[in-house]
XYZ file of C-alpha atoms in Angstrom:
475
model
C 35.667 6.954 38.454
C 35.206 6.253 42.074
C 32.263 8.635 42.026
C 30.415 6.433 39.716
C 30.855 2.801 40.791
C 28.709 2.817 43.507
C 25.428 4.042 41.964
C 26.624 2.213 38.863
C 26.824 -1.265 41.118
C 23.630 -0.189 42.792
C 21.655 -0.006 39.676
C 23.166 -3.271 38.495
C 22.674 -5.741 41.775
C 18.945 -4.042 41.219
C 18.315 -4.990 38.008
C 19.335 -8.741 39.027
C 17.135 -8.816 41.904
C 14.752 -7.914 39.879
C 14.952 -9.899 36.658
C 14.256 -6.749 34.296
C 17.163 -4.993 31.898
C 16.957 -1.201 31.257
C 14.608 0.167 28.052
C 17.205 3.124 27.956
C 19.548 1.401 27.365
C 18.446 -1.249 24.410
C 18.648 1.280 21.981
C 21.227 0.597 19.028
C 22.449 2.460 16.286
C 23.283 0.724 13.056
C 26.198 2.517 10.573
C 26.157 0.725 7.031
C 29.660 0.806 5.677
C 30.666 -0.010 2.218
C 32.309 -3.180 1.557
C 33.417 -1.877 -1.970
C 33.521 2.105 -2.380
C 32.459 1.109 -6.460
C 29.376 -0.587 -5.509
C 25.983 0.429 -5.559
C 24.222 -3.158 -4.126
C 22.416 -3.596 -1.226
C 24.472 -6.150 -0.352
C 27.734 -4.286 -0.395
C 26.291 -2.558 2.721
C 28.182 -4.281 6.260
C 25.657 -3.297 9.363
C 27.752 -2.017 12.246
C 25.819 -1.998 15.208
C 26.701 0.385 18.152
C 24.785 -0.312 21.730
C 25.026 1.527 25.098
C 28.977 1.572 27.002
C 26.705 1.234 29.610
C 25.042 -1.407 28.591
C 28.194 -4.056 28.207
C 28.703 -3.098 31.756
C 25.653 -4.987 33.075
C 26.191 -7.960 30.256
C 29.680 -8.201 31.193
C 28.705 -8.583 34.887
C 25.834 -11.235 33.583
C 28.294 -13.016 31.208
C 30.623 -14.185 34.348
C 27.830 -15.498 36.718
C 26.435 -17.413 33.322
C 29.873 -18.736 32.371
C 30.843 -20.120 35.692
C 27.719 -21.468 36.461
C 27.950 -23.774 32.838
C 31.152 -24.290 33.687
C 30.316 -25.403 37.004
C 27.490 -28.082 35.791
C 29.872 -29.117 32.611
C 26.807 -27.930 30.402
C 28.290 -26.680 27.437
C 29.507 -28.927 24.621
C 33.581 -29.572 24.446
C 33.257 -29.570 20.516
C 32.128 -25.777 20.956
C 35.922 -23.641 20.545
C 34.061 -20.467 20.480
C 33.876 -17.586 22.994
C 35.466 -20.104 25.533
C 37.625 -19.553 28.338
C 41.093 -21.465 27.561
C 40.320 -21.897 23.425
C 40.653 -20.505 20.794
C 40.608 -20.845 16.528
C 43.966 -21.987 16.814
C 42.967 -24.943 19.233
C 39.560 -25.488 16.950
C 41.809 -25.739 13.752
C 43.901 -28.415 15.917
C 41.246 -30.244 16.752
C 39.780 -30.631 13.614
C 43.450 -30.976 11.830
C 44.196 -33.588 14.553
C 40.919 -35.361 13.916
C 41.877 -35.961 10.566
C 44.974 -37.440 10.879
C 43.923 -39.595 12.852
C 41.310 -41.158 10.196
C 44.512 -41.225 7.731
C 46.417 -42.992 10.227
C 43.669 -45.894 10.158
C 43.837 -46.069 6.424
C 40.223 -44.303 6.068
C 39.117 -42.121 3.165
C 38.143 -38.425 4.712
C 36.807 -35.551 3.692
C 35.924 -32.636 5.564
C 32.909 -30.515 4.745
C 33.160 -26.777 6.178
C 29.364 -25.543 6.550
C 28.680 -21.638 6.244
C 25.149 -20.372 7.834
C 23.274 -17.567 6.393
C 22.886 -14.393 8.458
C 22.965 -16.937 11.367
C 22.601 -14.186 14.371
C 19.866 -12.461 12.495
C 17.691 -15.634 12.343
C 17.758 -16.853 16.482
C 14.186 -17.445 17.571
C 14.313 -15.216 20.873
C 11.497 -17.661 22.547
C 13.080 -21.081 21.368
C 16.900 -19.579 23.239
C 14.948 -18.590 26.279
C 13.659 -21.918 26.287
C 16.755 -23.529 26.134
C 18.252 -21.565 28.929
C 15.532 -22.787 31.049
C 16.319 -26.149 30.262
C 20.623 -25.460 31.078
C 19.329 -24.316 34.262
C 18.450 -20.159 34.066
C 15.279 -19.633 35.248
C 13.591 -17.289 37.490
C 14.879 -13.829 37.743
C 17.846 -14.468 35.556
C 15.570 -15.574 32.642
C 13.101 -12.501 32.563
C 16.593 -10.770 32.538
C 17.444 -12.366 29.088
C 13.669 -11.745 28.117
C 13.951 -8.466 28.434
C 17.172 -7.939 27.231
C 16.330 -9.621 24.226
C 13.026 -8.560 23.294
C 11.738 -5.041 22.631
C 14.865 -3.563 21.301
C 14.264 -0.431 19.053
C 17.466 -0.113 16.177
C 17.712 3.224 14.176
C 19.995 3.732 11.157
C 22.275 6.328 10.805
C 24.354 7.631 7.869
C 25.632 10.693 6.806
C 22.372 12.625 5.951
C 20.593 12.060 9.147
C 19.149 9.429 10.921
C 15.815 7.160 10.786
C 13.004 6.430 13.245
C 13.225 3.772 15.289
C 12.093 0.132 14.175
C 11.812 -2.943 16.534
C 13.862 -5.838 16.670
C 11.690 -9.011 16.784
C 14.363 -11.558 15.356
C 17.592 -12.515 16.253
C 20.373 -11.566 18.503
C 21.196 -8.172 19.037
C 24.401 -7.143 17.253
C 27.368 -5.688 18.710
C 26.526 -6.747 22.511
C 29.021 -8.800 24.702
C 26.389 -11.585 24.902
C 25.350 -12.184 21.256
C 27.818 -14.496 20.652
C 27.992 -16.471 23.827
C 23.781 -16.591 23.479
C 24.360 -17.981 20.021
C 26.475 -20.663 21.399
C 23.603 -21.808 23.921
C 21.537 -21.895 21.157
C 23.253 -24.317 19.082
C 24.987 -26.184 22.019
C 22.372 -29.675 21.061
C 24.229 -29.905 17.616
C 25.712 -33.360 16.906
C 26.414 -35.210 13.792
C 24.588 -38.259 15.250
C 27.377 -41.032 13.724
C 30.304 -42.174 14.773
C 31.790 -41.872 11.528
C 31.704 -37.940 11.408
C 32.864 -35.550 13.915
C 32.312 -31.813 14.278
C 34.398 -28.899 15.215
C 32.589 -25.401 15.880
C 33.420 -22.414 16.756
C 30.356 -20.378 17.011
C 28.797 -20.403 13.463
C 31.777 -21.644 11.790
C 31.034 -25.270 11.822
C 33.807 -27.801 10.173
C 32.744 -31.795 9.732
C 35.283 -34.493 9.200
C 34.046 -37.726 7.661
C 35.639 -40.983 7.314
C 34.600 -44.668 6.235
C 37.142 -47.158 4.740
C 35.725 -46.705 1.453
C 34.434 -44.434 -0.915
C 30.877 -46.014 -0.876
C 30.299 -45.988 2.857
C 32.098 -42.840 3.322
C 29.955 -41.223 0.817
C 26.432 -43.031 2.523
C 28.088 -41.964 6.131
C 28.427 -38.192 5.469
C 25.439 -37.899 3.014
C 23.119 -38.878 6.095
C 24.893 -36.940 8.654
C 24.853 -33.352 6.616
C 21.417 -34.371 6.130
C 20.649 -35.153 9.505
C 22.497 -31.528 10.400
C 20.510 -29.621 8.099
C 17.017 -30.515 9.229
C 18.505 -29.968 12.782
C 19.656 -26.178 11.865
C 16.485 -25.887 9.894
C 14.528 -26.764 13.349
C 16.542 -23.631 14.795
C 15.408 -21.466 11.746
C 19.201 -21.612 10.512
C 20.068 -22.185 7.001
C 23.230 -23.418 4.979
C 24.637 -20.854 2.536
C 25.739 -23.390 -0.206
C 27.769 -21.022 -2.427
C 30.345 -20.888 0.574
C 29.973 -24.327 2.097
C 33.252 -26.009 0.592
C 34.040 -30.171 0.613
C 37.389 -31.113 0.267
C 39.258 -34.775 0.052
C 41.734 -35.569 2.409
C 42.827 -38.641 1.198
C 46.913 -38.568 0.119
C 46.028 -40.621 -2.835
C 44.418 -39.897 -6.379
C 40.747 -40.408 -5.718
C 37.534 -40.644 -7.293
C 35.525 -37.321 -7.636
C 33.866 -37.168 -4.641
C 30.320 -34.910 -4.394
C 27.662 -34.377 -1.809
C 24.492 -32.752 -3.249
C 21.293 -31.956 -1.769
C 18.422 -31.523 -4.310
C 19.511 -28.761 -6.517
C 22.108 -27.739 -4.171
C 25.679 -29.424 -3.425
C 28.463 -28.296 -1.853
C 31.286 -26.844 -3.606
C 34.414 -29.145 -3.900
C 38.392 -27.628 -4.195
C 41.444 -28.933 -2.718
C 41.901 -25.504 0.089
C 39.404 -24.135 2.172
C 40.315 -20.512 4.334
C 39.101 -21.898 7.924
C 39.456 -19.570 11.005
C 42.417 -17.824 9.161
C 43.636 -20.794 8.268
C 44.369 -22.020 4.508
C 44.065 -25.812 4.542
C 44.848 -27.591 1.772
C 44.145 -31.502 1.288
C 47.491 -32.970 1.368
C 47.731 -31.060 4.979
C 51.045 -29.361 3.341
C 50.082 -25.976 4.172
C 51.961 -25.144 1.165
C 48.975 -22.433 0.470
C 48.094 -21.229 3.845
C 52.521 -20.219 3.881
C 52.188 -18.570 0.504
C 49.130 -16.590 1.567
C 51.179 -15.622 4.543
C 54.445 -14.630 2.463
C 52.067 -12.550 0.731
C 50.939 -10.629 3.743
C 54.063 -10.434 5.003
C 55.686 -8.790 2.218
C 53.215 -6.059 2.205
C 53.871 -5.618 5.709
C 57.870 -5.455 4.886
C 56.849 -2.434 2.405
C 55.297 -0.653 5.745
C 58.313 -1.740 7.833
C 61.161 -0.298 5.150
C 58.984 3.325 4.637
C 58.687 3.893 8.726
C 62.554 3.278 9.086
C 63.428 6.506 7.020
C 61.935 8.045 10.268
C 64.926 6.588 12.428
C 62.592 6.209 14.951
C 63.378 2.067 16.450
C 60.698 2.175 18.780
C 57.966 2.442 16.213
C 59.551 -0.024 14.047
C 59.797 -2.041 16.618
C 56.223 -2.212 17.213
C 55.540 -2.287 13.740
C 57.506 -5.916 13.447
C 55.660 -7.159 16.247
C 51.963 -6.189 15.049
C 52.699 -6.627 11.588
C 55.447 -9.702 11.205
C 55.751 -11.263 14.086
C 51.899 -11.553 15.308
C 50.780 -13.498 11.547
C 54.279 -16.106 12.251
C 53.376 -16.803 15.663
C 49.343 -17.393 14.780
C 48.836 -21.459 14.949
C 53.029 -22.053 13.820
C 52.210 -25.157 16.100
C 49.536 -26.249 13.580
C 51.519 -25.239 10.633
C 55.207 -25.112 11.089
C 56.011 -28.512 10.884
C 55.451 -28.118 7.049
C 58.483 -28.784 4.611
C 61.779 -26.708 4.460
C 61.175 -25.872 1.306
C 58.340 -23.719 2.107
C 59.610 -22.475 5.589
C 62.872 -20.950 4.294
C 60.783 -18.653 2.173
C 58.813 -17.200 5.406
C 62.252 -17.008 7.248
C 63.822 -14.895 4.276
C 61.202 -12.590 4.970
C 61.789 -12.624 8.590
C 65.555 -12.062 8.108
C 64.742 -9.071 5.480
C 62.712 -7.758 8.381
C 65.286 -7.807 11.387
C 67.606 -6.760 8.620
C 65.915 -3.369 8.056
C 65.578 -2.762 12.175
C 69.286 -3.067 12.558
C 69.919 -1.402 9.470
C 72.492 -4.135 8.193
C 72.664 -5.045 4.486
C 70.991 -7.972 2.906
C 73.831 -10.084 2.655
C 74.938 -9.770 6.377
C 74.351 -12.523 8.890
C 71.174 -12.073 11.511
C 71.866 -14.360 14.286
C 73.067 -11.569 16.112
C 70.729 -9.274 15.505
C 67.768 -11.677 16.668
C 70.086 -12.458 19.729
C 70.617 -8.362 20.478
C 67.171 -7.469 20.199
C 65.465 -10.189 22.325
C 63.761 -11.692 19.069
C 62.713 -14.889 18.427
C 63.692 -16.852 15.169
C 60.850 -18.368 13.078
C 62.490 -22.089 14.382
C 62.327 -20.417 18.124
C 58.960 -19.101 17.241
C 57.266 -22.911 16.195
C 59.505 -24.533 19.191
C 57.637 -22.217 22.124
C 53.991 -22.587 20.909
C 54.333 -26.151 20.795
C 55.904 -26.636 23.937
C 53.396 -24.601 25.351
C 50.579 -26.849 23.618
C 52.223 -29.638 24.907
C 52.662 -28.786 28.409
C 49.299 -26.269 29.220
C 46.718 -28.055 26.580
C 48.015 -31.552 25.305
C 46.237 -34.659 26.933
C 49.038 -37.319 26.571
C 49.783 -41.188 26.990
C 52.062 -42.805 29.616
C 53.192 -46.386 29.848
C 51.278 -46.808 32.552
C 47.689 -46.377 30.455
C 49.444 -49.026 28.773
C 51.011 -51.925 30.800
C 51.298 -52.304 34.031
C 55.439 -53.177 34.100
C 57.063 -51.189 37.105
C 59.610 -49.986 34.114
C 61.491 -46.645 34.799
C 60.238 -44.544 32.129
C 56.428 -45.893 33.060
C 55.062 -42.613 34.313
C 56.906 -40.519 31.283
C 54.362 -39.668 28.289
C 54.848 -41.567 25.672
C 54.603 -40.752 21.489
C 51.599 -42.033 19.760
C 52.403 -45.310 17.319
C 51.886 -43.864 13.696
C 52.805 -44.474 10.478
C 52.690 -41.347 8.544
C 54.636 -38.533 9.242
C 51.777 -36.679 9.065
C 50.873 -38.325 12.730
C 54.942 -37.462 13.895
C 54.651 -33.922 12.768
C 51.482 -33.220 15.028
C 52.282 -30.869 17.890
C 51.525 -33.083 20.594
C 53.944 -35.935 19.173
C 56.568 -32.954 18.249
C 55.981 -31.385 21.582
C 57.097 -34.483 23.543
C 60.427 -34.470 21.601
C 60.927 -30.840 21.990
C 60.217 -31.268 25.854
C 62.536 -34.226 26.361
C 65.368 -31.892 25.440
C 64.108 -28.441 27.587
C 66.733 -27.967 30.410
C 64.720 -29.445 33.900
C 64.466 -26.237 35.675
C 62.264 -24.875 32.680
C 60.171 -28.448 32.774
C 59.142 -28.205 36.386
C 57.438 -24.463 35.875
C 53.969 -24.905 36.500
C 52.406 -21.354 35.662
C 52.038 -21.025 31.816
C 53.076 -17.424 31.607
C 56.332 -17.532 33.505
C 56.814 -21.372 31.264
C 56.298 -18.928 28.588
C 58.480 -16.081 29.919
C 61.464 -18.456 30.514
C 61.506 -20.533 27.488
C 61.095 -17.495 25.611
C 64.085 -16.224 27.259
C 66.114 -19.258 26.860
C 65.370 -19.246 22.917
C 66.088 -15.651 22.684
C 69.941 -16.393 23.524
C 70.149 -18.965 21.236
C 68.925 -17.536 18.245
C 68.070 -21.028 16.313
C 67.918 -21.463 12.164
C 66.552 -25.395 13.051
C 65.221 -27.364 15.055
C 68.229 -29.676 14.777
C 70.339 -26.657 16.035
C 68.008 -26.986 19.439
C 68.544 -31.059 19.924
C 71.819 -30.411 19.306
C 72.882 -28.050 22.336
C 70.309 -29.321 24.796
């Protein structure tokens, strides 16, 4: 390996210096897979695109100096969750989740519209991104890099009878490259919903509006002029709204009116859940469907789990809990897990039937040990880490002294947002505050998220918690 860095670094700092990207190595090869084995369409085909390991060297190496220098300057948008160092879909889903709670609090009706773009990396003007580069600041050598990097890339298809001659890629962003997707963000960084009655959350191409007005009327005048105002913006970047999966849905807790957008012969399709970064939301914010679609998974997984312990082999099981069971609980539980009992205690049956058939104990047989022997987190231990780590590491919070200026002894402490639904005391950052309150001081004054992580983890572990009341109650 040693051999090869320093020609390999050589070659890189050159093409820099230079401002020019390698012709060997645009080349990409596109595999169409089937979607569905049974169908014949066109459309059934998914394009996988392979490019030079080579290649993602020097974009990898490119990708860092561009990130730190927009990062630097504060030049990309905060609404943007995608591709992002520090966020994620679970802190996008939060942020739009959060952002309509709020609008409840006030009494507002909401809705939230959840835009899908058609083929949206396949439609990226090359000139019009370069362009905006420029203007965010890379210009000169680094720009003729992207120029080249972008344009002039030959694509062949290959299947199982051979392959085809090469064709030229004049539109869009190359797939399958470490900087498509951060490129794509550049390009739509500009996008804003241009009221202050609607507010966006995007994650690349996944783009998720919440409007609110205190009526029905204005709400429906608000959001009909800011969708309308978005799509003549994404039109401008050659980037079109696939209205067959665009979905609306009402937020409001109350029966209410139907409630339509349309746009000429087009409108967006209404329902009461939307699938949203892996996320079901539903409009009561119950996430009654998003845990059912879970128990669903999770029992399939459970069938996996039961066949590989005939093997007797723990290790694999193990692993099989954690990338199978454990990995689809712990994925946004601070977003979700403040949902009702009711609905919990069916995802922690299925937990229990798991840990059940790792210890090999019968279904009837009590699993606080077990969790507590094998260093496993309980679904309550589960929600009560992620949301102390939101709270801590990512949760901008309130003290009495952005408040009043008393000299009071609790005035630098954070203090719970004023609500009146429980919708508002259920978010993570008002649950986190409670949860933190009661966390044993040595484990409060870690500063470095992973060892915060490590510890409380730890400290969980040996407690082996069925409810949250079970954690108030021996802190």
């Amino acid at each position: 390996m040693g051999v090869i860095c320093v020609p390999l670094a050589f070659v890189v700092n050159v093409s820099f210096s230079e401002g020019y990207f390698p012709d060997i190595l645009k080349t990409s090869i596109v595999r169409p897979l089937q979607k569905n084995p049974s169908s014949t369409q066109l459309d059934n085909l998914r394009p996988i695109t392979n490019v030079s390991t080579f290649s993602k060297i020097f974009e990898h190496v490119f990708l860092n100096r561009m990130s730190h220098f927009f990062q630097q300057n504060n030049l990309l948008s905060l609404k943007q969750f995608g591709f992002t160092e520090g966020k994620c879909t679970v802190d996008a889903v939060l942020h739009f989740v959060s952002t309509v709670i709020k609008q409840l609090e006030k009494k507002y009706k909401v809705t939230g519209h959840f835009l899908d773009l058609i083929k949206a990396f396949d439609c990226i003007i090359i000139m019009l991104l370069l362009s905006f580069l420029e203007d965010m600041g890379v210009r000169g050598h680094s720009n003729n890099w992207c120029k080249t990097f972008l344009v002039g890339r030959p694509q062949v298809v290959e299947s199982l009878t051979g392959q085809s001659g090469p064709l030229e890629k004049i539109l869009g962003l190359p797939q399958g490259t470490v900087l498509g997707p951060p490129l794509f963000k550049v390009y739509v960084n500009r996008f804003t919903t241009f009221s202050q009655s609607v507010w966006e959350t995007l994650f690349c191409d996944d783009i998720g509006l919440c409007c609110a007005g205190p009526t029905y009327d204005l709400l429906e005048i608000e959001s009909f002029m800011a969708v309308a105002l978005i799509i003549q913006y994404l039109k401008s970047l050659n980037l079109h709204i696939n209205y067959s999966k665009s979905k609306l849905i009402d937020f409001s807790l109350n029966s209410s009116p139907d409630f339509q957008l349309q746009f000429l012969d087009s409108q967006f399709e209404e329902g009461n859940t939307v699938k949203y970064l892996g996320f079901i939301i539903d409009s009561a914010l119950s996430w009654k469907e998003h845990i059912e679609f879970l128990c669903s998974k999770l029992s399939s997984s459970i069938f996996v789990l039961k066949a590989m312990s005939h093997y007797k082999n723990f290790f694999l099981s193990r692993l099989i809990y954690s990338g199978l069971i454990e990995s689809q609980l712990r994925y946004g539980i601070a977003i979700w897990g403040s949902a009702p009992q009711s609905h919990m205690k069916r995802l922690f049956a299925i937990q229990k039937r798991a840990v059940r058939i790792l210890v090999g104990i019968g279904r009837r047989d009590s699993c606080r040990d077990a969790f507590k022997n094998l260093g496993l987190l309980t679904l309550t231990s589960l929600y009560i880490l992620e949301t102390l780590v939101y709270f801590k590491f990512k949760c901008s919070t309130t003290s009495g002294v952005d408040v009043h200026r008393y000299n009071t002894r609790s005035a630098s402490e954070p203090r719970q947002e004023a609500h009146r639904l429980k919708l508002t005391a259920s978010q993570p950052q008002n649950v986190g505050l409670r949860l933190f309150r009661s966390l044993p001081h040595n484990l409060k004054m870690i500063a470095k998220e992973s060892l915060f992580r490590k510890k409380v983890k730890e400290y969980l572990a040996n407690r082996s918690l069925y409810s949250v009341e079970e954690y108030y109650a021996g802190s």
